[in-house]
Short mmCIF file of C-alpha atoms and ligand atoms in Angstrom, two decimals:
data_model
loop_
_atom_site.label_atom_id
_atom_site.label_comp_id
_atom_site.label_asym_id
_atom_site.label_seq_id
_atom_site.Cartn_x
_atom_site.Cartn_y
_atom_site.Cartn_z
CA UNK G 25 5.76 -56.30 -3.50
CA UNK G 26 2.95 -57.92 -0.91
CA UNK G 27 4.32 -60.02 1.69
CA UNK G 28 3.09 -63.78 0.81
CA UNK G 29 1.73 -65.14 4.18
CA UNK G 30 -0.25 -68.43 5.80
CA UNK G 31 -1.89 -67.75 9.31
CA UNK G 32 -2.46 -70.56 11.65
CA UNK G 33 -5.09 -69.51 14.34
CA UNK G 34 -7.26 -70.67 17.19
CA UNK G 35 -10.05 -67.83 16.97
CA UNK G 36 -10.66 -66.58 19.43
CA UNK G 37 -11.45 -62.98 19.62
CA UNK G 38 -7.96 -61.63 19.60
CA UNK G 39 -7.15 -64.09 16.68
CA UNK G 40 -10.39 -62.40 14.89
CA UNK G 41 -8.68 -58.85 14.97
CA UNK G 42 -5.33 -60.28 14.08
CA UNK G 43 -7.36 -62.27 11.16
CA UNK G 44 -8.88 -58.76 10.17
CA UNK G 45 -5.34 -56.90 9.94
CA UNK G 46 -3.84 -60.04 7.91
CA UNK G 47 -6.83 -59.68 5.30
CA UNK G 48 -6.76 -55.85 5.11
CA UNK G 49 -3.21 -54.73 5.48
CA UNK G 50 -1.96 -53.50 2.40
CA UNK G 51 1.55 -55.20 2.63
CA UNK G 52 0.35 -58.54 3.52
CA UNK G 53 -0.81 -61.26 0.82
CA UNK G 54 -2.69 -63.81 3.20
CA UNK G 55 -2.70 -67.34 1.45
CA UNK G 56 -4.11 -69.94 3.46
CA UNK G 57 -5.80 -70.04 6.84
CA UNK G 58 -5.15 -72.73 9.05
CA UNK G 59 -6.92 -73.62 12.58
CA UNK G 60 -5.50 -75.65 15.67
CA UNK G 61 -7.46 -76.21 18.87
CA UNK G 62 -6.35 -73.73 21.70
CA UNK G 63 -8.60 -71.22 22.98
CA UNK G 64 -11.50 -73.68 22.26
CA UNK G 65 -11.94 -77.16 20.09
CA UNK G 66 -10.70 -77.05 16.92
CA UNK G 67 -14.19 -77.59 15.69
CA UNK G 68 -15.35 -74.20 17.24
CA UNK G 69 -11.58 -72.79 15.96
CA UNK G 70 -12.81 -73.68 12.74
CA UNK G 71 -16.23 -72.82 12.48
CA UNK G 72 -14.77 -69.36 13.71
CA UNK G 73 -12.74 -69.02 10.98
CA UNK G 74 -14.95 -69.88 8.58
CA UNK G 75 -17.68 -67.76 9.87
CA UNK G 76 -15.05 -64.63 9.83
CA UNK G 77 -14.21 -65.36 6.08
CA UNK G 78 -18.00 -65.18 5.12
CA UNK G 79 -18.05 -62.20 7.28
CA UNK G 80 -15.84 -60.36 4.95
CA UNK G 81 -16.85 -61.96 1.78
CA UNK G 82 -13.27 -63.49 1.10
CA UNK G 83 -12.47 -66.46 -0.86
CA UNK G 84 -9.45 -68.10 0.98
CA UNK G 85 -8.57 -71.77 1.52
CA UNK G 86 -9.04 -73.00 5.19
CA UNK G 87 -7.61 -76.40 6.55
CA UNK G 88 -8.54 -77.79 10.12
CA UNK G 89 -5.53 -78.74 11.92
CA UNK G 90 -4.69 -80.50 15.29
CA UNK G 91 -7.75 -81.18 17.80
CA UNK G 92 -5.33 -82.11 20.75
CA UNK G 93 -1.85 -80.78 21.66
CA UNK G 94 1.00 -83.88 20.94
CA UNK G 95 0.88 -85.38 23.91
CA UNK G 96 -1.14 -83.43 26.67
CA UNK G 97 -4.97 -83.38 26.64
CA UNK G 98 -6.42 -79.75 25.48
CA UNK G 99 -7.16 -77.25 27.91
CA UNK G 100 -8.94 -74.51 26.45
CA UNK G 101 -9.12 -70.52 27.42
CA UNK G 102 -13.17 -70.52 27.23
CA UNK G 103 -13.08 -68.17 30.25
CA UNK G 104 -11.35 -65.51 27.82
CA UNK G 105 -13.54 -65.99 24.58
CA UNK G 106 -16.66 -67.43 25.79
CA UNK G 107 -17.89 -71.26 25.06
CA UNK G 108 -18.17 -70.21 21.45
CA UNK G 109 -14.79 -69.25 21.16
CA UNK G 110 -16.25 -65.84 19.68
CA UNK G 111 -18.98 -65.10 22.30
CA UNK G 112 -21.07 -61.80 21.50
CA UNK G 113 -21.61 -61.57 17.76
CA UNK G 114 -24.24 -63.99 15.44
CA UNK G 115 -22.73 -64.58 12.38
CA UNK G 116 -24.98 -65.72 9.36
CA UNK G 117 -24.91 -69.29 8.15
CA UNK G 118 -22.84 -70.17 5.02
CA UNK G 119 -22.10 -73.41 3.16
CA UNK G 120 -18.23 -72.71 3.01
CA UNK G 121 -15.98 -75.91 2.91
CA UNK G 122 -12.91 -76.89 4.14
CA UNK G 123 -9.76 -78.12 2.36
CA UNK G 124 -10.02 -82.32 2.48
CA UNK G 125 -6.49 -82.05 4.31
CA UNK G 126 -4.96 -81.46 7.75
CA UNK G 127 -3.66 -77.92 8.18
CA UNK G 128 0.13 -79.09 8.59
CA UNK G 129 -0.47 -81.06 5.05
CA UNK G 130 -1.87 -77.85 3.61
CA UNK G 131 0.77 -75.52 4.77
CA UNK G 132 3.38 -77.90 3.40
CA UNK G 133 1.56 -78.00 -0.01
CA UNK G 134 1.75 -74.07 -0.28
CA UNK G 135 5.59 -73.74 0.79
CA UNK G 136 6.27 -76.69 -1.79
CA UNK G 137 4.68 -74.62 -4.78
CA UNK G 138 5.45 -71.27 -3.79
CA UNK G 139 7.28 -69.00 -6.18
CA UNK G 140 9.01 -67.50 -3.22
CA UNK G 141 9.76 -67.96 0.42
CA UNK G 142 6.32 -67.64 2.48
CA UNK G 143 5.94 -66.27 6.16
CA UNK G 144 4.30 -68.39 8.62
CA UNK G 145 2.49 -66.78 11.38
CA UNK G 146 1.36 -68.88 14.20
CA UNK G 147 -1.26 -67.34 16.62
CA UNK G 148 -2.13 -70.29 18.75
CA UNK G 149 -0.51 -73.43 20.36
CA UNK G 150 2.08 -74.63 17.79
CA UNK G 151 1.03 -77.79 17.25
CA UNK G 152 0.54 -77.59 13.71
CA UNK G 153 3.77 -76.07 12.86
CA UNK G 154 5.67 -78.97 14.90
CA UNK G 155 3.54 -81.58 12.71
CA UNK G 156 4.63 -79.90 9.67
CA UNK G 157 8.34 -79.64 10.74
CA UNK G 158 8.34 -83.34 11.74
CA UNK G 159 6.56 -84.53 8.53
CA UNK G 160 7.33 -82.40 5.89
CA UNK G 161 10.92 -80.97 6.64
CA UNK G 162 11.37 -80.86 2.83
CA UNK G 163 9.04 -77.84 2.48
CA UNK G 164 10.74 -75.84 4.99
CA UNK G 165 13.72 -74.33 2.61
CA UNK G 166 10.89 -72.24 1.10
CA UNK G 167 9.51 -71.15 4.84
CA UNK G 168 10.75 -67.46 5.16
CA UNK G 169 10.55 -67.35 8.95
CA UNK G 170 7.77 -67.76 11.53
CA UNK G 171 6.40 -65.14 13.56
CA UNK G 172 4.54 -66.37 16.47
CA UNK G 173 2.50 -64.97 19.16
CA UNK G 174 3.59 -66.77 22.41
CA UNK G 175 5.66 -67.10 25.11
CA UNK G 176 7.07 -64.45 27.85
CA UNK G 177 10.53 -63.32 28.94
CA UNK G 178 8.83 -62.96 32.50
CA UNK G 179 5.23 -63.86 33.76
CA UNK G 180 2.65 -66.46 32.05
CA UNK G 181 -0.97 -65.44 32.05
CA UNK G 182 -2.03 -69.44 31.68
CA UNK G 183 0.13 -70.49 34.82
CA UNK G 184 2.40 -68.13 36.80
CA UNK G 185 5.33 -68.53 34.57
CA UNK G 186 3.60 -69.79 31.09
CA UNK G 187 1.99 -68.14 28.54
CA UNK G 188 -1.39 -69.83 27.02
CA UNK G 189 -0.14 -70.85 23.51
CA UNK G 190 2.85 -72.36 24.78
CA UNK G 191 1.40 -73.81 28.12
CA UNK G 192 -0.82 -75.84 25.76
CA UNK G 193 1.47 -77.78 23.91
CA UNK G 194 4.78 -77.22 25.55
CA UNK G 195 6.46 -80.36 23.34
CA UNK G 196 5.52 -78.73 20.16
CA UNK G 197 6.59 -75.36 21.27
CA UNK G 198 10.04 -76.99 22.20
CA UNK G 199 10.39 -78.79 18.86
CA UNK G 200 9.82 -75.72 16.91
CA UNK G 201 12.38 -73.38 18.98
CA UNK G 202 14.80 -76.53 18.60
CA UNK G 203 14.23 -76.39 14.68
CA UNK G 204 16.57 -73.72 13.55
CA UNK G 205 13.70 -72.11 11.86
CA UNK G 206 14.35 -68.13 11.87
CA UNK G 207 11.76 -67.34 14.54
CA UNK G 208 10.43 -63.93 15.89
CA UNK G 209 8.78 -64.35 19.22
CA UNK G 210 6.07 -61.59 19.94
CA UNK G 211 5.48 -62.72 23.66
CA UNK G 212 3.56 -61.32 26.72
CA UNK G 213 6.60 -58.84 27.15
CA UNK G 214 5.17 -56.95 24.47
CA UNK G 215 1.50 -57.84 23.99
CA UNK G 216 0.38 -56.98 27.46
CA UNK G 217 1.29 -53.51 26.32
CA UNK G 218 -0.51 -53.72 23.15
CA UNK G 219 -3.97 -52.40 24.29
CA UNK G 220 -6.80 -51.00 22.38
CA UNK G 221 -7.90 -48.08 24.46
CA UNK G 222 -11.64 -47.48 25.74
CA UNK G 223 -11.67 -44.29 23.80
CA UNK G 224 -10.93 -46.08 20.51
CA UNK G 225 -13.09 -49.31 21.65
CA UNK G 226 -15.76 -46.71 21.76
CA UNK G 227 -15.59 -45.81 18.21
CA UNK G 228 -15.95 -49.05 16.60
CA UNK G 229 -19.44 -49.79 16.64
CA UNK G 230 -19.72 -46.64 14.33
CA UNK G 231 -16.72 -47.08 12.35
CA UNK G 232 -17.59 -49.86 9.70
CA UNK G 233 -19.21 -53.59 9.88
CA UNK G 234 -16.23 -54.90 11.19
CA UNK G 235 -15.77 -52.52 13.78
CA UNK G 236 -19.40 -53.05 15.00
CA UNK G 237 -18.63 -56.89 14.82
CA UNK G 238 -15.32 -56.42 16.62
CA UNK G 239 -16.91 -54.34 19.50
CA UNK G 240 -19.77 -56.78 19.88
CA UNK G 241 -16.61 -59.74 20.43
CA UNK G 242 -14.44 -57.20 22.28
CA UNK G 243 -17.40 -56.84 24.90
CA UNK G 244 -16.93 -60.66 25.87
CA UNK G 245 -13.45 -60.80 25.88
CA UNK G 246 -11.52 -61.19 29.02
CA UNK G 247 -7.96 -60.32 28.36
CA UNK G 248 -8.34 -56.79 29.79
CA UNK G 249 -11.74 -54.98 29.83
CA UNK G 250 -13.46 -52.51 27.85
CA UNK G 251 -13.29 -50.38 30.64
CA UNK G 252 -9.34 -50.22 31.07
CA UNK G 253 -8.28 -51.47 27.93
CA UNK G 254 -8.01 -54.88 25.92
CA UNK G 255 -4.79 -56.91 25.19
CA UNK G 256 -4.89 -57.45 21.64
CA UNK G 257 -1.98 -60.40 21.99
CA UNK G 258 -2.56 -61.98 18.45
CA UNK G 259 -2.68 -58.38 16.62
CA UNK G 260 1.02 -58.14 17.76
CA UNK G 261 2.33 -60.61 15.37
CA UNK G 262 0.69 -59.03 12.18
CA UNK G 263 1.61 -55.69 13.49
CA UNK G 264 5.36 -57.09 13.62
CA UNK G 265 4.80 -57.87 9.86
CA UNK G 266 3.39 -54.63 8.92
CA UNK G 267 5.22 -52.52 10.98
CA UNK G 268 8.36 -54.01 12.48
CA UNK G 269 9.95 -50.49 13.38
CA UNK G 270 7.32 -50.38 16.30
CA UNK G 271 8.85 -53.44 17.99
CA UNK G 272 12.53 -53.79 19.62
CA UNK G 273 13.74 -57.43 19.23
CA UNK G 274 16.56 -58.95 20.77
CA UNK G 275 18.30 -62.10 19.29
CA UNK G 276 18.11 -64.59 22.90
CA UNK G 277 18.34 -68.34 23.28
CA UNK G 278 15.05 -69.83 23.86
CA UNK G 279 14.08 -73.00 25.90
CA UNK G 280 10.79 -74.43 26.22
CA UNK G 281 10.37 -76.29 29.85
CA UNK G 282 8.53 -79.47 29.13
CA UNK G 283 9.43 -81.15 32.43
CA UNK G 284 8.64 -78.91 35.01
CA UNK G 285 5.67 -80.40 37.63
CA UNK G 286 4.87 -76.41 38.08
CA UNK G 287 6.71 -74.80 35.27
CA UNK G 288 5.89 -76.68 31.73
CA UNK G 289 4.95 -74.16 29.26
CA UNK G 290 7.61 -72.00 30.69
CA UNK G 291 9.60 -70.16 28.07
CA UNK G 292 13.25 -69.42 29.52
CA UNK G 293 14.39 -66.62 27.32
CA UNK G 294 17.95 -66.10 28.17
CA UNK G 295 18.06 -62.32 27.34
CA UNK G 296 21.97 -61.35 28.97
CA UNK G 297 23.48 -64.72 27.34
CA UNK G 298 24.11 -65.93 30.53
CA UNK G 299 24.31 -69.48 29.29
CA UNK G 300 26.51 -68.92 26.39
CA UNK G 301 23.98 -71.25 23.74
CA UNK G 302 23.20 -69.61 20.29
CA UNK G 303 20.29 -67.40 19.72
CA UNK G 304 17.41 -69.50 18.23
CA UNK G 305 14.91 -66.60 18.08
CA UNK G 306 14.38 -62.86 17.77
CA UNK G 307 12.48 -61.99 20.91
CA UNK G 308 9.92 -58.76 20.95
CA UNK G 309 10.94 -57.10 24.43
CA UNK G 310 9.85 -53.53 23.33
CA UNK G 311 6.75 -51.94 21.74
CA UNK G 312 5.88 -48.20 20.67
CA UNK G 313 2.34 -48.48 22.16
CA UNK G 314 1.11 -45.57 20.55
CA UNK G 315 2.42 -46.44 17.13
CA UNK G 316 0.65 -49.86 17.64
CA UNK G 317 -2.56 -48.42 18.61
CA UNK G 318 -2.01 -46.03 15.60
CA UNK G 319 -1.60 -48.72 13.06
CA UNK G 320 -4.30 -51.05 14.70
CA UNK G 321 -6.82 -48.27 13.96
CA UNK G 322 -5.24 -47.92 10.43
CA UNK G 323 -5.67 -51.56 9.57
CA UNK G 324 -9.09 -51.94 11.11
CA UNK G 325 -10.35 -48.59 9.39
CA UNK G 326 -9.27 -50.45 5.93
CA UNK G 327 -11.93 -53.25 6.80
CA UNK G 328 -15.44 -53.29 4.97
O1 RIB X 417 -1.72 -65.82 25.61
C1 RIB X 417 -2.42 -65.03 24.52
C2 RIB X 417 -3.12 -66.24 23.50
O2 RIB X 417 -3.49 -67.23 23.89
C3 RIB X 417 -3.46 -65.63 22.30
O3 RIB X 417 -2.77 -66.42 20.96
C4 RIB X 417 -4.91 -65.86 22.56
O4 RIB X 417 -6.03 -66.28 21.63
C5 RIB X 417 -4.87 -67.35 23.15
O5 RIB X 417 -4.62 -68.10 22.01
CA1 CA X 418 -4.94 -67.11 19.75
#
């Protein structure tokens, strides 16, 4: 049986690879795509999501989500993904339409009607997820677990201490980690190791249409480089669903800093249990890098 999932995303070049894997991994059944402001504006992340689905000729409902974090102004990552959010490839025009409801309502509607619990995957700021928890708690009975790309038990990548997805909306992330939902956290501790090698990247242009498109995007992606390897942060969240054995998880208490003048967005991960708080997340602390790379090559080769 394929695992029913919903993907909340801010494409974003590494998001594009994650969306490909969510669509073409045989273990997964992607039922809804929702967008959020993060890497670039929500108008751009939504346009990018629709362009990717058109590229793959996939019929999938898409709902646009939050344009800003819960309380803070948006700070984007155009310096990593380009001004468009997916610099490097020109997608063809299309007439695809969005669902006429916001992302958190679309997620609620899928959960309320799903015949079995659905896994929610969030690979951007957690704004839509916080709105879902706040406004529609009655649907969470049918949310199997939340798998996120976000956070770090160590250093950050947006500030010295904070990873981008958490740093952009710390209040949303705090709400999510306090919610009691079952959470799997794929943070920088593993995603910084999850690189596609220069040797593999060089094979993409002749692999298939998807390889050609991803290679064009990857050439403009600034989390690593084509010559040293590219960090596939978001792909790790999908990899955990398809190949959980690649990862080593540890139940930890995680708190999100929202008040610190210099440290907001930090995920405080109590690995040694020093605070005596009950664990509220399964935190990925180890990854079989070669196993990840084999899986990534397999799943990208399954795309058209
Ligand atoms: O820190 C990496 C995360 O920030 C990824 O989700 C990437 O797409 C950006 O959103
Ligand atoms: Ca992302």
